[in-house]
């Protein structure tokens, strides 16, 4: 890591669920973050072992032990907590930490939906519905100011991040009146590190398939934010599983009867000052590798006159801008740090 | 290969362009075809070498020499010719062979479009426009009878095959009135075996990207056949490059304002007797690996009530049903053989 | 499948453990085998479901139900049984079937080692040590005649097949006096289809590693057969995990102080009439893809004068010649069929 | 990039051959290096275009133009030059720059071999044999002090780096008396970014093969340094091509008749203070992914008593410690900077 000025005050940070794919990406980013002290790590599965024993690449970088996520111990050790726990398990942990005065960045689905009834339909009964209205949806490009002040940041799902950054500038302009089709393709880390036959190498390799067509849990989350931005016609979301480790590419189709929209003006206005949104416009389409390991979102577009469709393409790293990177971006905002702190490593290409 | 009855009459077959990916797939299939004698192979690049020297897996299977594609020599050696040449190069070869009384299955784009002006716009001036009206579009599920009698079969492009098999049953019923969106994802062999930087392993691996959005040469071909089947609103075709060797998965979106179409009845009617079309319906969506190495097309569907969209998913092997397999299927029809002859090997899974 | 002569008598065959990677490869091969009737399939995990429900690529090819492996039911249904069960579970099943007069091809490790004490050291107590001396090691290139008459064929491990075919011709000539180093690299299907974190796509993809260095369970099996052939110095076996689905490439190092051995003569003599051994000699080295989906073993060699080492390279498909393909080859021998029956499909390239 | 103290003096640096895989890795590392100003970039192929046009991931990171490598222009713009040119092309460029008083880190093979006759045998006539004796072999673990003072650093080949770091500690102790076998497996970027059929995705994917057995150009380089360290028996080097983008894993076999060597003591002594060498010992063997994107070399070992072999395994990123990372490490030494400057990013896992 870069030599750090002796005067930098460090924030004591906890990561709960540190050995899943999202958790370890948090470790990778936070270990190199100049304003962070990694003060507490938890893992149910690997409790008692060193992080670098579970992930040897962390040797000399994060050698701390993985502990049980006791709320008192966490609150005593850390000022800010990243929770990378399964949905359902996250809510009680967040409640316990907020009660103990800690600020929390939750990477699960538990605080993303504002409506407890919608949450219940997709995930089951919510453990703390009274906190849903307080939680801020952690997409800085949409909610930067609320994030700065938030006690609970609900970090967006990976698919919603890629979809929304492509839809919102058009929706805000009132141009999205028909249903939006989001054809999304994700690497396998989006499915987590659980031992499932369908995620084995020999099942995914040389294969490709859609799943949960129109029925994925990220659909209501996309719709909530897209509608709030003005997309009147709803969203049809179709995810696919790519044989790559990282990345989501979303190809977004919006029928527009009024002719070509002013893409350039709308996306420029929306993202002019955004450090992590790269506008490719009508240049070479975004591709996964250019965002690998980064917090960037690259956005390109085309207008198809014959079919009256806008095609918007976005590329993110599902573990970066789609999860841990975006959480760190929110953390920087909450702490009043430069928004890019710890997030400026170039993509790993090739 | 299976022991063959001594009485089987063999058809003498030539393959021109035998060392590209489509060509070698033809060799793989035709070598195991009980009614075929591989009588002539050509390759510009490897002229004078044995096919099994270029592709060692063919040792003991196709050891014949690769020759120059002199039309007289080809016509003398073979009764039926498969041309797997680049577009532009195929047309003159086809003309020369037809003049010499041979039947030709052309796997290039040269005879797929009926309209020479449309061809010219996408590929350049056509060398034999007078033959365009005679050539039969080699999709047996649409044109079986004409294929049986054809002198020139224009084998469909890989993308059009996957797209059309999903669109046509709905289009024929008059249900496709709005533009169809075809979001297609292809393995790299679809791009051929030319030495291009963008096709290097380190460029494609762990990557994914769209290309030629709304501007791919297969778009007019899809539109020609889709419109002929009744799709009134045109097609928006968006291809993507997958990091797999083989396979095309097409996710097809059709807005239908009249509510859920009778998928089952329409697809059953269209494909009831088709040996290579597998209807998955609303079961587990089609996936690439289940068609790898086969001539199958697997088709699934969903209705999304909220957005009034039919979602149809098709999976083919771009070298199988998308190229060489389909050409052999047409060959079987032309020769009056059982349509599945030489095409019944199960997929290679895992 | 090829049209079958109406007169072919079919052998009723059972496959126990039909949904693991080895089991499904047996289904793929046996379904296309002209002398086989697939009469009984078992699967603990998927009992009661159709094989084609678990593996959709089998639709229309193997639609039979998966049942519990009750020995009486198996013996009633089938004349010959392939057992693709985990080691330890196989032995009792084999005993039960042999007692009921059935011939068994066992693809587990349970009958490969002749010495019960060696078995116990690597796998635990053996359930039927009295049968070890009867079982025939199913490598036709070494034990063809015994296989023909065998009641129990112990199909070799995948690694031993690739290693032994490279070592034996030199060992028989008395040239292997120093320890042999076998540096082997295998695709992931060799590890089976169990749901293990270390076999997840995101753990294997873009990765490569050795494991069980000098301590793999296949080492005693390699040594048993190599020593029997005359390799006096033992074997150091080091396996590695490749990010591919299928295939084992073994690079074999043998120090020879007497100078370059007569590779050509020795390998020709050993394999002259072998239908599945392809001698590449000093040509382009064997590669995995040329054996993918086949029962072939390709063997190349080099002599390095400076270091006095013979380098022998072998390539097999771990599910083909390394497991199911070889089992079918043994089956053909046991039944007096042509040895290549059902095994002549070309490799899937590209 | 980390905010940099205003007072840091920047060294003006040129990269010649900036768009090959090694070149772009230099850009990725140097752009984030706090003591570097990227002052001049050259590319024959993409002259006149921006680096970020050729590699979009560099947008906002390296947007400078690619120029022709005119020695006067280079020398005027930069104090230190990295040459990532093909062998043969590098030597004249290095000569020209040294004459103009610049210090050069050459990543080609041109200055690695001390003996012009050996160079000639493997690469052809050398353009500047008089400089061979001056050039320092840029492996800091072997030649740190000479690198500090060097005018020309010959950065080691990727394979030699992985091999030598595993061999040298044993060789120095006089334990390497028999020929060493280095069985090495490399990702495809080691072969460069030239458009070659054999490097196409569909040729490498799902494939694996050895090449240049005992005849690779890196063999004399390994031997030169291994012999200098005391390895008396020479080296048999066998490279293989892995279907991964980055990384080299070397499995090294050394026969030792005196019994188990004191691995721990020897490797500790050799690498105790090395910031980039991680000793894994007899723990889980090194794997490629833990070094991906880093300058690390992870080393593990085993003793096999039965065969009297030491097995040493090393893992590096061929573009990191095997090329650009190591060059930056040497640069840091030459400039008197902390050796890890700009090289401390964790590996990209998963």
Coordinates of N, CA, C and O in Angstrom, one line a residue, chain C residues 33-150:
Chain C
X33 N -24.5 -47.0 -28.2 CA -23.8 -48.3 -28.5 C -24.8 -49.3 -29.1 O -25.8 -49.5 -28.5
X34 N -24.4 -49.8 -30.3 CA -25.4 -50.6 -31.0 C -25.7 -52.0 -30.4 O -26.7 -52.6 -30.8
X35 N -24.9 -52.4 -29.4 CA -25.2 -53.7 -28.8 C -25.7 -53.6 -27.4 O -25.8 -54.6 -26.7
X36 N -26.1 -52.4 -27.0 CA -26.5 -52.2 -25.6 C -28.0 -51.8 -25.5 O -28.4 -51.0 -26.2
X37 N -28.6 -52.4 -24.5 CA -29.9 -51.9 -24.0 C -29.7 -51.4 -22.6 O -29.4 -52.1 -21.7
X38 N -29.9 -50.1 -22.5 CA -29.8 -49.5 -21.1 C -31.0 -49.9 -20.3 O -32.1 -49.4 -20.4
X39 N -30.8 -50.9 -19.4 CA -31.9 -51.5 -18.8 C -32.2 -51.1 -17.4 O -33.3 -51.3 -16.8
X40 N -31.2 -50.5 -16.7 CA -31.4 -50.1 -15.3 C -30.4 -49.0 -15.0 O -29.2 -49.1 -15.3
X41 N -30.9 -47.9 -14.4 CA -30.1 -46.8 -14.0 C -30.3 -46.5 -12.5 O -31.5 -46.4 -12.1
X42 N -29.3 -46.2 -11.8 CA -29.5 -45.8 -10.4 C -28.8 -44.5 -10.1 O -27.9 -44.1 -10.7
X43 N -29.4 -43.8 -9.1 CA -28.8 -42.6 -8.6 C -29.4 -42.4 -7.2 O -30.6 -42.4 -7.0
X44 N -28.5 -42.3 -6.2 CA -29.0 -42.0 -4.9 C -29.7 -40.6 -4.8 O -30.8 -40.4 -4.3
X45 N -29.0 -39.7 -5.4 CA -29.4 -38.3 -5.3 C -30.6 -37.9 -6.0 O -31.4 -37.1 -5.6
X46 N -30.8 -38.5 -7.2 CA -31.9 -38.1 -8.0 C -33.0 -39.2 -8.2 O -33.7 -39.2 -9.2
X47 N -33.0 -40.1 -7.3 CA -33.9 -41.3 -7.3 C -35.3 -40.8 -7.7 O -35.9 -39.9 -7.1
X48 N -35.9 -41.5 -8.6 CA -37.3 -41.2 -9.0 C -37.5 -40.2 -10.1 O -38.5 -40.1 -10.7
X49 N -36.4 -39.6 -10.5 CA -36.5 -38.6 -11.6 C -35.9 -39.3 -12.9 O -35.2 -40.2 -12.8
X50 N -36.3 -38.7 -14.0 CA -35.8 -39.2 -15.3 C -34.4 -38.7 -15.5 O -34.0 -37.6 -15.1
X51 N -33.5 -39.5 -16.1 CA -32.2 -39.1 -16.4 C -32.2 -37.8 -17.2 O -31.4 -36.9 -17.0
X52 N -33.1 -37.7 -18.1 CA -33.2 -36.5 -18.9 C -33.7 -35.3 -18.2 O -33.7 -34.2 -18.7
X53 N -34.3 -35.5 -17.0 CA -34.7 -34.3 -16.2 C -33.4 -33.8 -15.5 O -33.3 -32.6 -15.4
X54 N -32.6 -34.7 -15.1 CA -31.3 -34.2 -14.4 C -30.4 -33.6 -15.5 O -29.7 -32.6 -15.2
X55 N -30.3 -34.3 -16.6 CA -29.4 -33.8 -17.7 C -30.2 -33.6 -18.9 O -30.4 -34.5 -19.7
X56 N -30.7 -32.4 -19.2 CA -31.6 -32.2 -20.3 C -31.1 -32.6 -21.6 O -31.8 -32.9 -22.6
X57 N -29.7 -32.6 -21.8 CA -29.2 -33.0 -23.1 C -29.6 -34.4 -23.4 O -29.5 -34.8 -24.6
X58 N -30.0 -35.2 -22.4 CA -30.3 -36.6 -22.7 C -31.8 -36.8 -23.1 O -32.2 -37.9 -23.4
X59 N -32.5 -35.7 -23.3 CA -33.9 -35.8 -23.7 C -34.0 -36.5 -25.0 O -33.3 -36.1 -26.0
X60 N -34.8 -37.5 -25.1 CA -35.0 -38.3 -26.3 C -33.9 -39.3 -26.5 O -33.9 -40.1 -27.5
X61 N -32.9 -39.3 -25.6 CA -31.7 -40.2 -25.7 C -31.8 -41.2 -24.5 O -31.7 -42.4 -24.7
X62 N -31.8 -40.7 -23.3 CA -32.0 -41.5 -22.1 C -33.1 -40.9 -21.3 O -32.8 -40.0 -20.5
X63 N -34.3 -41.4 -21.4 CA -35.4 -40.8 -20.6 C -35.8 -41.7 -19.5 O -36.7 -41.3 -18.7
X64 N -35.1 -42.8 -19.3 CA -35.5 -43.7 -18.2 C -35.4 -43.1 -16.8 O -34.6 -42.2 -16.6
X65 N -36.1 -43.7 -15.9 CA -36.0 -43.2 -14.5 C -34.8 -43.7 -13.8 O -34.3 -44.8 -14.0
X66 N -34.4 -43.0 -12.8 CA -33.3 -43.3 -11.9 C -33.9 -44.0 -10.7 O -34.8 -43.5 -10.1
X67 N -33.3 -45.2 -10.4 CA -33.9 -46.0 -9.3 C -32.9 -46.2 -8.2 O -31.7 -45.9 -8.3
X68 N -33.4 -46.8 -7.1 CA -32.5 -47.2 -6.1 C -31.7 -48.5 -6.5 O -32.3 -49.3 -7.2
X69 N -30.5 -48.6 -6.1 CA -29.6 -49.7 -6.6 C -29.8 -51.0 -5.9 O -28.9 -51.6 -5.4
X70 N -31.0 -51.5 -5.8 CA -31.3 -52.8 -5.1 C -30.7 -53.9 -5.9 O -31.0 -54.1 -7.1
X71 N -29.8 -54.7 -5.3 CA -29.1 -55.7 -6.1 C -30.0 -56.7 -6.8 O -29.7 -57.1 -7.9
X72 N -31.1 -57.1 -6.2 CA -32.0 -58.1 -6.8 C -32.6 -57.4 -8.1 O -32.7 -58.1 -9.1
X73 N -33.0 -56.2 -7.9 CA -33.6 -55.5 -9.1 C -32.6 -55.3 -10.2 O -32.9 -55.5 -11.4
X74 N -31.4 -55.0 -9.8 CA -30.3 -54.8 -10.8 C -30.1 -56.1 -11.5 O -30.0 -56.2 -12.8
X75 N -29.9 -57.1 -10.7 CA -29.5 -58.4 -11.3 C -30.7 -59.0 -12.2 O -30.4 -59.6 -13.2
X76 N -31.9 -58.6 -11.8 CA -33.0 -59.1 -12.6 C -33.1 -58.3 -14.0 O -33.4 -58.9 -15.0
X77 N -32.7 -57.1 -13.9 CA -32.8 -56.3 -15.1 C -31.7 -56.4 -16.1 O -31.9 -56.2 -17.3
X78 N -30.5 -56.7 -15.6 CA -29.3 -56.5 -16.4 C -28.4 -57.7 -16.4 O -28.3 -58.4 -15.4
X79 N -27.7 -57.9 -17.5 CA -26.7 -59.0 -17.5 C -25.3 -58.5 -17.1 O -24.5 -59.2 -16.6
X80 N -25.0 -57.2 -17.5 CA -23.7 -56.6 -17.2 C -24.0 -55.3 -16.5 O -24.9 -54.6 -16.8
X81 N -23.1 -55.0 -15.4 CA -23.4 -53.8 -14.6 C -22.1 -53.0 -14.6 O -21.0 -53.5 -14.4
X82 N -22.3 -51.7 -14.9 CA -21.2 -50.7 -14.7 C -21.5 -50.0 -13.4 O -22.6 -49.4 -13.2
X83 N -20.5 -50.1 -12.4 CA -20.7 -49.4 -11.2 C -19.8 -48.1 -11.1 O -18.6 -48.2 -11.2
X84 N -20.5 -47.0 -11.1 CA -19.8 -45.7 -11.0 C -20.1 -45.1 -9.7 O -20.6 -43.9 -9.6
X85 N -19.8 -45.8 -8.6 CA -20.1 -45.4 -7.3 C -18.8 -44.9 -6.6 O -17.7 -45.2 -7.0
X86 N -19.0 -44.2 -5.5 CA -17.7 -43.8 -4.7 C -17.0 -45.0 -4.2 O -17.6 -46.0 -4.0
X87 N -15.7 -44.8 -4.0 CA -14.9 -46.0 -3.5 C -15.5 -46.2 -2.1 O -16.0 -45.4 -1.4
X88 N -15.4 -47.5 -1.7 CA -16.0 -47.9 -0.4 C -17.5 -48.3 -0.7 O -17.9 -49.4 -0.2
X89 N -18.2 -47.5 -1.4 CA -19.6 -47.9 -1.7 C -19.7 -48.9 -2.8 O -20.6 -49.7 -2.9
X90 N -18.6 -49.0 -3.6 CA -18.7 -49.8 -4.8 C -18.5 -51.3 -4.4 O -19.2 -52.2 -4.9
X91 N -17.6 -51.6 -3.5 CA -17.2 -53.0 -3.2 C -18.4 -53.8 -2.8 O -18.7 -54.9 -3.4
X92 N -19.2 -53.3 -1.9 CA -20.4 -54.2 -1.5 C -21.4 -54.4 -2.7 O -21.9 -55.5 -2.8
X93 N -21.5 -53.4 -3.5 CA -22.4 -53.5 -4.6 C -21.9 -54.5 -5.6 O -22.6 -55.4 -6.1
X94 N -20.6 -54.5 -5.8 CA -20.0 -55.5 -6.7 C -20.1 -56.9 -6.2 O -20.5 -57.8 -6.9
X95 N -19.8 -57.0 -4.9 CA -20.0 -58.4 -4.3 C -21.4 -58.9 -4.5 O -21.6 -60.0 -4.9
X96 N -22.4 -58.0 -4.2 CA -23.8 -58.5 -4.3 C -24.1 -58.9 -5.7 O -24.9 -59.8 -6.0
X97 N -23.6 -58.2 -6.7 CA -23.9 -58.5 -8.1 C -23.2 -59.7 -8.6 O -23.8 -60.5 -9.3
X98 N -21.9 -59.9 -8.2 CA -21.2 -61.0 -8.6 C -21.9 -62.3 -8.0 O -22.0 -63.3 -8.7
X99 N -22.3 -62.2 -6.8 CA -23.0 -63.3 -6.2 C -24.3 -63.7 -6.9 O -24.7 -64.8 -6.9
X100 N -24.8 -62.7 -7.6 CA -26.1 -63.0 -8.3 C -25.7 -63.3 -9.8 O -26.6 -63.3 -10.7
X101 N -24.4 -63.6 -10.0 CA -24.1 -64.1 -11.3 C -23.9 -63.0 -12.4 O -23.8 -63.3 -13.6
X102 N -23.7 -61.8 -12.0 CA -23.6 -60.8 -13.0 C -22.1 -60.4 -13.2 O -21.3 -60.5 -12.3
X103 N -21.7 -60.0 -14.4 CA -20.4 -59.5 -14.7 C -20.4 -58.0 -14.4 O -21.4 -57.3 -14.7
X104 N -19.3 -57.5 -13.8 CA -19.3 -56.1 -13.3 C -18.1 -55.4 -13.8 O -17.0 -55.9 -13.8
X105 N -18.3 -54.2 -14.3 CA -17.2 -53.3 -14.6 C -17.3 -52.2 -13.6 O -18.2 -51.3 -13.6
X106 N -16.3 -52.2 -12.7 CA -16.3 -51.2 -11.6 C -15.4 -50.0 -11.9 O -14.2 -50.2 -12.1
X107 N -16.0 -48.8 -11.9 CA -15.2 -47.6 -12.2 C -14.6 -47.0 -10.9 O -14.0 -45.9 -11.0
X108 N -14.9 -47.5 -9.8 CA -14.3 -47.0 -8.5 C -12.9 -47.5 -8.3 O -12.4 -48.3 -9.2
X109 N -12.3 -47.1 -7.2 CA -10.9 -47.6 -6.9 C -10.9 -48.9 -6.2 O -9.9 -49.5 -5.9
X110 N -12.1 -49.5 -6.0 CA -12.2 -50.6 -5.0 C -11.5 -51.9 -5.4 O -11.1 -52.7 -4.5
X111 N -11.3 -52.1 -6.7 CA -10.7 -53.4 -7.1 C -9.4 -53.2 -7.9 O -9.0 -54.2 -8.5
X112 N -8.9 -52.0 -7.8 CA -7.7 -51.8 -8.7 C -6.4 -52.3 -8.0 O -5.5 -52.7 -8.7
X113 N -6.3 -52.2 -6.7 CA -5.1 -52.6 -6.0 C -5.2 -54.1 -5.7 O -6.2 -54.5 -5.1
X114 N -4.1 -54.8 -5.9 CA -4.2 -56.2 -5.6 C -4.0 -56.5 -4.1 O -4.4 -57.6 -3.7
X115 N -3.4 -55.6 -3.5 CA -3.0 -55.9 -2.1 C -3.9 -55.1 -1.1 O -4.0 -53.9 -1.1
X116 N -4.6 -55.9 -0.3 CA -5.6 -55.3 0.6 C -5.0 -54.4 1.6 O -5.6 -53.4 2.0
X117 N -3.7 -54.6 1.9 CA -3.1 -53.8 2.9 C -2.8 -52.4 2.3 O -2.9 -51.4 2.9
X118 N -2.4 -52.4 1.0 CA -2.1 -51.1 0.3 C -3.4 -50.4 0.2 O -3.5 -49.2 0.5
X119 N -4.5 -51.1 -0.2 CA -5.8 -50.5 -0.3 C -6.2 -49.8 1.1 O -6.6 -48.6 1.1
X120 N -6.0 -50.5 2.1 CA -6.4 -50.0 3.5 C -5.6 -48.8 3.8 O -6.2 -47.8 4.4
X121 N -4.3 -48.7 3.4 CA -3.5 -47.5 3.7 C -4.1 -46.3 3.1 O -4.0 -45.2 3.6
X122 N -4.6 -46.4 1.9 CA -5.0 -45.3 1.1 C -6.5 -45.0 1.2 O -6.9 -43.8 1.0
X123 N -7.3 -46.1 1.4 CA -8.7 -45.9 1.3 C -9.5 -46.3 2.5 O -10.7 -46.0 2.7
X124 N -8.9 -47.1 3.4 CA -9.6 -47.7 4.5 C -9.8 -49.2 4.3 O -9.5 -49.7 3.2
X125 N -10.4 -49.8 5.3 CA -10.6 -51.3 5.2 C -11.4 -51.7 4.0 O -12.3 -51.0 3.6
X126 N -11.0 -52.8 3.3 CA -11.7 -53.2 2.1 C -12.8 -54.1 2.5 O -12.7 -55.0 3.4
X127 N -14.0 -54.0 1.8 CA -15.1 -54.8 2.2 C -15.1 -56.2 1.6 O -15.9 -57.0 2.1
X128 N -14.3 -56.5 0.6 CA -14.3 -57.8 0.0 C -12.9 -58.2 -0.5 O -12.7 -58.4 -1.6
X129 N -11.9 -58.2 0.5 CA -10.6 -58.5 0.0 C -10.4 -59.8 -0.7 O -9.5 -59.9 -1.5
X130 N -11.3 -60.7 -0.5 CA -11.2 -62.0 -1.1 C -11.4 -61.9 -2.6 O -10.9 -62.8 -3.4
X131 N -12.0 -60.8 -3.1 CA -12.2 -60.7 -4.6 C -11.1 -60.0 -5.3 O -11.0 -59.9 -6.5
X132 N -10.1 -59.4 -4.5 CA -9.1 -58.6 -5.1 C -8.2 -59.3 -6.1 O -7.8 -58.8 -7.1
X133 N -8.0 -60.6 -5.8 CA -7.1 -61.3 -6.6 C -7.8 -61.7 -7.9 O -7.1 -61.9 -9.0
X134 N -9.1 -61.8 -7.9 CA -9.8 -62.2 -9.1 C -10.0 -61.0 -10.1 O -10.0 -61.2 -11.3
X135 N -10.2 -59.8 -9.5 CA -10.5 -58.6 -10.3 C -9.3 -58.4 -11.3 O -8.1 -58.5 -11.0
X136 N -9.7 -58.0 -12.5 CA -8.7 -57.7 -13.6 C -8.6 -56.2 -13.8 O -9.6 -55.5 -13.9
X137 N -7.3 -55.8 -13.8 CA -7.1 -54.3 -14.0 C -7.4 -54.0 -15.5 O -6.8 -54.5 -16.4
X138 N -8.4 -53.1 -15.6 CA -9.0 -53.0 -17.0 C -8.3 -52.1 -17.9 O -9.0 -51.2 -18.5
X139 N -7.1 -52.2 -18.1 CA -6.3 -51.5 -19.1 C -6.1 -52.5 -20.3 O -5.1 -53.3 -20.2
X140 N -6.9 -52.4 -21.3 CA -6.8 -53.4 -22.4 C -5.4 -53.5 -23.0 O -4.9 -54.6 -23.4
X141 N -4.7 -52.4 -23.1 CA -3.3 -52.4 -23.7 C -2.4 -53.3 -22.8 O -1.3 -53.7 -23.3
X142 N -2.7 -53.5 -21.6 CA -1.9 -54.4 -20.7 C -2.5 -55.7 -20.4 O -1.8 -56.7 -20.3
X143 N -3.8 -55.8 -20.4 CA -4.4 -57.0 -19.8 C -5.6 -57.5 -20.7 O -6.6 -57.9 -20.2
X144 N -5.5 -57.4 -22.0 CA -6.6 -57.6 -22.9 C -7.2 -59.0 -22.7 O -8.4 -59.2 -22.5
X145 N -6.4 -60.0 -22.6 CA -6.9 -61.4 -22.5 C -7.6 -61.7 -21.2 O -8.7 -62.3 -21.2
X146 N -7.1 -61.2 -20.1 CA -7.8 -61.4 -18.8 C -9.1 -60.7 -18.8 O -10.1 -61.1 -18.2
X147 N -9.1 -59.5 -19.4 CA -10.4 -58.7 -19.4 C -11.5 -59.5 -20.1 O -12.6 -59.5 -19.7
X148 N -11.1 -60.2 -21.2 CA -12.1 -60.9 -22.0 C -12.8 -61.9 -21.1 O -14.0 -62.1 -21.3
X149 N -12.1 -62.5 -20.2 CA -12.7 -63.6 -19.4 C -13.2 -63.1 -18.0 O -13.7 -63.9 -17.2
X150 N -13.0 -61.8 -17.7 CA -13.1 -61.4 -16.3 C -14.6 -61.4 -15.9 O -15.5 -61.1 -16.7

